[in-house]
Coordinates of C-alpha atoms in Angstrom, one line a residue:
X1 CA 19.3 4.6 -15.8
X2 CA 20.9 7.9 -15.0
X3 CA 20.5 9.5 -11.7
X4 CA 19.4 13.1 -11.8
X5 CA 20.9 15.8 -9.6
X6 CA 17.6 16.2 -7.7
X7 CA 17.5 12.4 -7.0
X8 CA 21.1 12.5 -5.8
X9 CA 20.3 15.3 -3.5
X10 CA 17.3 13.5 -2.1
X11 CA 19.3 10.4 -1.5
X12 CA 22.1 12.4 0.1
X13 CA 19.6 14.2 2.4
X14 CA 18.0 10.9 3.4
X15 CA 21.3 9.4 4.3
X16 CA 22.5 12.4 6.2
X17 CA 19.2 12.5 8.1
X18 CA 19.4 8.8 8.9
X19 CA 23.0 9.3 10.1
X20 CA 22.1 12.2 12.4
X21 CA 19.1 10.3 13.8
X22 CA 21.2 7.3 14.5
X23 CA 23.8 9.4 16.3
X24 CA 21.1 11.0 18.4
X25 CA 19.5 7.6 19.2
X26 CA 22.9 6.3 20.4
X27 CA 23.5 9.4 22.5
X28 CA 20.0 9.1 23.8
X29 CA 20.6 5.5 24.9
X30 CA 24.0 6.3 26.4
X31 CA 22.5 8.9 28.8
X32 CA 19.0 7.6 29.4
X33 CA 19.5 4.0 30.2
X34 CA 22.5 4.3 32.5
X35 CA 20.6 7.2 34.3
X36 CA 17.6 5.0 34.8
X37 CA 19.7 2.3 36.3
X38 CA 21.7 4.7 38.5
X39 CA 18.6 6.5 39.8
X40 CA 17.2 3.1 40.9
X41 CA 20.4 2.0 42.5
X42 CA 20.4 5.2 44.6
X43 CA 16.8 4.6 45.5
X44 CA 17.4 1.1 46.8
X45 CA 16.9 2.2 50.5
X46 CA 13.4 3.5 49.5
X47 CA 12.6 0.1 48.0
X48 CA 13.2 -1.4 51.4
X49 CA 11.4 1.2 53.4
X50 CA 8.5 1.9 51.0
X51 CA 8.3 -0.5 48.1
X52 CA 5.1 1.0 46.7
X53 CA 6.8 4.5 46.3
X54 CA 9.9 2.9 44.8
X55 CA 8.0 1.1 42.0
X56 CA 5.9 4.2 41.4
X57 CA 9.1 6.2 40.7
X58 CA 10.5 3.3 38.6
X59 CA 7.2 3.3 36.6
X60 CA 7.5 7.0 35.9
X61 CA 11.1 6.6 34.7
X62 CA 10.1 3.6 32.6
X63 CA 7.3 5.5 30.9
X64 CA 9.7 8.3 30.1
X65 CA 12.1 5.9 28.5
X66 CA 9.3 4.5 26.4
X67 CA 8.3 8.0 25.5
X68 CA 11.9 8.6 24.2
X69 CA 11.5 5.6 21.9
X70 CA 8.1 6.9 20.8
X71 CA 9.7 10.3 20.0
X72 CA 12.1 8.8 17.5
X73 CA 9.1 7.7 15.4
X74 CA 6.9 10.7 16.2
X75 CA 9.5 13.2 14.9
X76 CA 10.0 11.1 11.8
X77 CA 6.2 11.4 11.0
X78 CA 5.2 7.9 12.1
X79 CA 1.9 8.6 13.7
X80 CA -1.0 6.5 14.9
X81 CA -4.7 6.6 14.3
X82 CA -6.9 4.5 16.7
X83 CA -10.2 2.7 16.0
X84 CA -12.8 0.7 17.9
X85 CA -13.3 0.8 21.6
X86 CA -11.8 3.6 23.7
X87 CA -9.3 1.8 26.0
X88 CA -8.9 4.9 28.1
X89 CA -12.1 3.8 29.8
X90 CA -10.4 0.8 31.3
X91 CA -7.0 2.2 31.8
X92 CA -7.2 2.0 35.6
X93 CA -8.4 -1.7 35.5
X94 CA -6.3 -4.8 35.0
X95 CA -6.2 -6.0 31.4
X96 CA -4.5 -8.4 29.1
X97 CA -3.6 -7.0 25.7
X98 CA -3.5 -9.4 22.7
X99 CA -1.6 -8.0 19.7
X100 CA -0.9 -9.3 16.2
X101 CA 2.8 -9.3 15.4
X102 CA 4.3 -8.3 12.0
X103 CA 7.6 -6.6 12.8
X104 CA 9.8 -5.1 15.5
X105 CA 8.1 -1.8 14.9
X106 CA 4.9 -3.2 16.5
X107 CA 6.5 -2.7 20.0
X108 CA 7.4 0.8 19.1
X109 CA 3.9 1.6 17.9
X110 CA 2.5 0.3 21.2
X111 CA 5.0 2.4 23.1
X112 CA 3.7 5.4 21.3
X113 CA -0.1 4.9 21.3
X114 CA -0.3 3.9 24.9
X115 CA 1.6 7.0 26.1
X116 CA -1.7 9.0 26.5
X117 CA -3.6 6.2 28.3
X118 CA -3.1 7.4 31.9
X119 CA -1.0 5.2 34.1
X120 CA -1.0 2.3 31.7
X121 CA 2.6 2.5 30.4
X122 CA 4.3 2.8 33.8
X123 CA 2.2 -0.1 35.2
X124 CA 2.4 -2.5 32.4
X125 CA 4.3 -5.8 32.0
X126 CA 5.5 -7.0 28.6
X127 CA 6.0 -10.6 27.4
X128 CA 8.7 -10.6 24.7
X129 CA 11.1 -13.0 23.0
X130 CA 14.1 -13.8 25.1
X131 CA 16.5 -12.3 22.5
X132 CA 15.4 -8.8 23.6
X133 CA 17.1 -9.5 26.9
X134 CA 20.4 -9.0 25.1
X135 CA 19.5 -5.6 23.4
X136 CA 20.3 -2.2 24.8
X137 CA 16.9 -2.1 26.4
X138 CA 17.2 -5.5 28.0
X139 CA 18.5 -4.2 31.4
X140 CA 15.6 -1.8 31.6
X141 CA 13.0 -4.6 31.0
X142 CA 14.8 -6.9 33.5
X143 CA 14.6 -4.2 36.2
X144 CA 11.0 -3.3 35.3
X145 CA 10.0 -7.0 35.6
X146 CA 9.1 -7.9 32.0
X147 CA 9.1 -11.6 31.1
X148 CA 11.4 -13.0 28.4
X149 CA 10.0 -16.1 26.9
X150 CA 12.0 -18.6 24.9
X151 CA 10.3 -20.1 21.9
X152 CA 10.3 -23.7 20.7
X153 CA 8.7 -27.0 21.7
X154 CA 11.6 -28.1 23.8
X155 CA 11.3 -25.0 26.1
X156 CA 7.5 -24.6 26.0
X157 CA 6.4 -26.4 29.2
X158 CA 9.3 -25.0 31.3
X159 CA 8.7 -21.5 30.0
X160 CA 5.0 -21.6 31.1
X161 CA 6.0 -22.7 34.6
X162 CA 8.5 -19.9 34.7
X163 CA 5.8 -17.4 33.5
X164 CA 3.4 -18.5 36.2
X165 CA 6.1 -18.1 38.9
X166 CA 7.1 -14.7 37.4
X167 CA 3.5 -13.4 37.5
X168 CA 3.0 -14.6 41.1
X169 CA 6.2 -12.9 42.2
X170 CA 6.2 -9.6 40.4
X171 CA 2.8 -8.7 38.8
X172 CA 0.9 -7.5 41.9
X173 CA 3.9 -6.8 44.1
X174 CA 4.9 -4.1 41.6
X175 CA 1.3 -2.9 41.1
X176 CA 1.1 -4.0 37.4
X177 CA -2.2 -3.5 35.7
X178 CA -1.8 -4.3 32.0
X179 CA 0.1 -7.2 30.5
X180 CA 1.0 -7.2 26.8
X181 CA 1.6 -10.3 24.7
X182 CA 1.9 -11.4 21.1
X183 CA 0.0 -14.8 21.0
X184 CA 1.2 -15.7 17.5
X185 CA 4.7 -16.4 19.0
X186 CA 6.7 -14.7 16.2
X187 CA 6.6 -12.4 13.2
X188 CA 3.9 -13.0 10.5
X189 CA 6.4 -13.5 7.7
X190 CA 8.2 -16.2 9.7
X191 CA 5.1 -18.1 11.0
X192 CA 2.6 -17.7 8.2
X193 CA 3.5 -20.8 6.1
X194 CA 3.6 -23.1 9.2
X195 CA 0.4 -21.7 10.5
X196 CA -1.4 -22.2 7.1
X197 CA -0.2 -25.8 6.9
X198 CA -1.4 -26.4 10.5
X199 CA -4.8 -24.9 9.6
X200 CA -5.2 -27.0 6.5
X201 CA -4.3 -30.2 8.4
X202 CA -6.8 -29.4 11.2
X203 CA -9.6 -27.9 9.0
X204 CA -9.2 -24.4 10.3
X205 CA -9.6 -21.1 8.4
X206 CA -6.8 -20.1 6.0
X207 CA -5.3 -16.8 7.2
X208 CA -3.1 -14.5 5.3
X209 CA -2.7 -11.4 7.5
X210 CA -2.3 -13.1 10.8
X211 CA -1.4 -16.6 12.0
X212 CA -3.2 -18.9 14.4
X213 CA -2.3 -18.0 18.0
X214 CA -0.7 -20.2 20.6
X215 CA -2.6 -20.9 23.8
X216 CA 0.0 -21.4 26.4
X217 CA 0.9 -18.0 27.7
X218 CA -2.7 -16.7 27.4
X219 CA -4.0 -19.6 29.5
X220 CA -1.3 -19.1 32.2
X221 CA -2.1 -15.4 32.5
X222 CA -5.8 -16.0 32.8
X223 CA -5.4 -18.8 35.4
X224 CA -2.9 -16.8 37.4
X225 CA -4.4 -13.3 37.3
X226 CA -8.1 -13.7 37.0
X227 CA -10.1 -14.1 40.2
X228 CA -11.6 -17.6 40.1
X229 CA -15.2 -16.5 40.5
X230 CA -14.9 -14.3 37.4
X231 CA -13.5 -16.6 34.8
X232 CA -15.8 -18.7 32.7
X233 CA -19.0 -17.1 34.0
X234 CA -21.5 -15.2 31.9
X235 CA -21.3 -11.4 31.8
X236 CA -23.7 -8.7 31.1
X237 CA -23.8 -5.0 30.4
X238 CA -21.6 -2.6 28.5
X239 CA -18.0 -3.8 27.8
X240 CA -16.4 -0.7 29.2
X241 CA -18.4 -0.4 32.4
X242 CA -16.5 1.1 35.3
X243 CA -18.5 -0.6 38.0
X244 CA -16.4 -3.8 37.9
X245 CA -13.6 -3.1 40.4
X246 CA -13.1 -6.5 42.0
X247 CA -9.5 -7.8 42.4
X248 CA -8.0 -9.5 39.4
X249 CA -7.8 -9.2 35.6
X250 CA -10.9 -7.4 34.4
X251 CA -10.6 -7.1 30.6
X252 CA -9.0 -8.6 27.5
X253 CA -8.1 -6.0 24.9
X254 CA -7.9 -7.4 21.4
X255 CA -5.5 -5.1 19.6
X256 CA -4.9 -5.2 15.8
X257 CA -2.1 -3.2 14.2
X258 CA -2.4 -2.4 10.5
X259 CA 0.2 -0.7 8.3
X260 CA -0.7 0.9 4.9
X261 CA -0.2 -1.5 2.0
X262 CA 0.6 -4.2 4.6
X263 CA 4.2 -2.8 4.8
X264 CA 5.2 -3.0 8.5
X265 CA 7.7 -0.6 10.1
X266 CA 10.7 -2.3 11.6
X267 CA 12.9 -0.9 14.4
X268 CA 15.6 0.1 11.9
X269 CA 13.1 2.3 10.0
X270 CA 11.8 3.7 13.3
X271 CA 15.4 4.8 14.3
X272 CA 16.7 6.0 11.0
X273 CA 13.5 7.5 9.6
X274 CA 14.3 6.9 6.0
X275 CA 10.7 5.9 5.2
X276 CA 8.2 8.6 4.3
X277 CA 5.8 9.7 7.1
X278 CA 3.4 6.9 7.7
X279 CA 0.2 6.5 9.6
X280 CA -0.2 3.2 11.5
X281 CA -3.7 2.2 12.4
X282 CA -4.5 0.4 15.7
X283 CA -7.9 -1.2 16.3
X284 CA -9.1 -2.1 19.9
X285 CA -11.9 -4.4 20.9
X286 CA -12.5 -4.8 24.7
X287 CA -13.9 -8.1 26.1
X288 CA -14.9 -8.6 29.8
X289 CA -12.8 -11.4 31.2
X290 CA -16.1 -12.9 32.3
X291 CA -16.8 -13.7 28.7
X292 CA -13.5 -15.6 28.2
X293 CA -13.9 -19.4 28.8
X294 CA -11.6 -21.2 31.2
X295 CA -11.5 -24.7 29.7
X296 CA -8.5 -25.2 27.4
X297 CA -10.5 -26.3 24.3
X298 CA -13.1 -23.6 24.7
X299 CA -10.4 -21.0 25.3
X300 CA -8.5 -22.2 22.2
X301 CA -11.6 -21.7 20.1
X302 CA -12.2 -18.3 21.6
X303 CA -8.6 -17.2 20.9
X304 CA -8.8 -18.6 17.3
X305 CA -12.0 -16.6 16.8
X306 CA -10.3 -13.4 17.8
X307 CA -7.6 -13.9 15.2
X308 CA -10.1 -14.9 12.5
X309 CA -11.8 -11.5 13.3
X310 CA -8.4 -9.8 13.0
X311 CA -8.0 -11.4 9.6
X312 CA -11.4 -9.9 8.6
X313 CA -10.5 -6.5 10.0
X314 CA -7.1 -6.4 8.2
X315 CA -8.7 -7.6 4.9
X316 CA -11.2 -4.8 5.1
X317 CA -8.5 -2.3 6.0
X318 CA -6.2 -3.3 3.1
X319 CA -9.1 -3.1 0.7
X320 CA -10.6 0.2 1.9
X321 CA -7.9 2.0 4.0
X322 CA -10.2 2.0 7.0
X323 CA -11.4 -0.5 9.6
X324 CA -15.1 -1.5 9.4
X325 CA -17.7 0.0 11.7
X326 CA -18.7 -1.9 14.9
X327 CA -21.6 -4.2 14.6
X328 CA -24.9 -2.4 14.6
X329 CA -23.3 0.9 13.5
X330 CA -23.0 2.4 10.0
X331 CA -19.8 4.4 10.5
X332 CA -16.4 3.7 12.0
X333 CA -15.0 6.5 14.1
X334 CA -11.2 7.0 14.2
X335 CA -9.2 9.0 16.7
X336 CA -5.8 10.6 15.8
X337 CA -3.4 9.9 18.6
X338 CA -1.2 12.9 19.5
X339 CA 1.9 13.5 21.6
X340 CA 3.1 16.8 23.0
X341 CA 6.4 17.9 21.4
X342 CA 7.0 20.1 24.4
X343 CA 6.6 17.1 26.7
X344 CA 8.9 15.0 24.6
X345 CA 11.6 17.7 24.5
X346 CA 11.3 18.1 28.3
X347 CA 11.9 14.3 28.8
X348 CA 14.8 14.2 26.4
X349 CA 16.3 17.3 28.2
X350 CA 15.9 15.6 31.5
X351 CA 17.7 12.5 30.2
X352 CA 20.7 14.5 28.9
X353 CA 20.8 16.6 32.0
X354 CA 20.8 13.5 34.1
X355 CA 23.6 12.0 32.0
X356 CA 25.6 15.2 32.6
X357 CA 24.9 15.1 36.3
X358 CA 26.0 11.5 36.7
X359 CA 29.2 12.1 34.6
X360 CA 30.1 15.1 36.8
X361 CA 29.4 13.2 40.0
X362 CA 31.6 10.3 38.9
X363 CA 34.3 12.7 37.9
X364 CA 34.2 14.3 41.3
X365 CA 34.3 11.0 43.1
X366 CA 37.2 9.8 41.0
X367 CA 39.2 12.9 41.9
X368 CA 38.4 12.6 45.6
X369 CA 39.4 8.9 45.7
X370 CA 42.5 9.1 43.4

């Protein structure tokens, strides 16, 4: 089939745009990540004298780095519409965020849609596959205190012990409030067949849009971060009440990410921007941690139920283009998530100015020493 001149121009423009975006992303990483590391090296005396202030500054820098990643998608037209509970209402409380996992773009989507949720981004801890430790962002996550978990049966028990130790050592000492994990333990396309076979063998529901979650990390987080008197007891009142301010994990935020036509965005698309502008839909449902059972079998059933509900939510979304209304209501309300272009430009400018400053400083020191 012959290619028309207009099609050739369109392909050429897409390739040129992708090349320029990639060059910008590389430059962005080359100035922003070293600057983050160098600022924190210089601030090490403050860490000794006033640890709280040090981690506050680190959190602000961390949020800005995530905003830079969000800007790559935002400027390509990859936006987010939010549904369900308003998580801003619990942004100052401690919460565990459970997310379905379809592609590498899920993390980028969360980096974007959590930017306008108060202090959440700078005070959150991520649980991610250990392979991310070896990416360009790995050094940032290591310094921030995220946890890299190794998958597989042979590592499972050891990893859960390491996770418990990590939470006890870093979560509250660095004033973390939200912890994000993907309980499915891998991408949908990689785990779906195995999950469906397990479901059939154990008389569990057949799921197409999510997989059955794994219990381990969720159980460790609840045992470690929830105040003992809160877990496994009945709760009452509105899910998003602000009266509950006792120490410990307060909420579980069940987060469901849906892409139009079930076509997820991966990190390559996020960076290169060759896909047409896309609206990703994110649904939140907030549960008081008091409603989450503590016993392993009951917790497993509770966690399975959350992913069965995710299956229903996604089925409805793929059929209608919208999430269903909450129970007892006739209409679902969506909220378009927005980012300030001026703010994103200011952060990017700060990164490149910082890179220039560090370069000039090292040039000056080199001349002085040699």
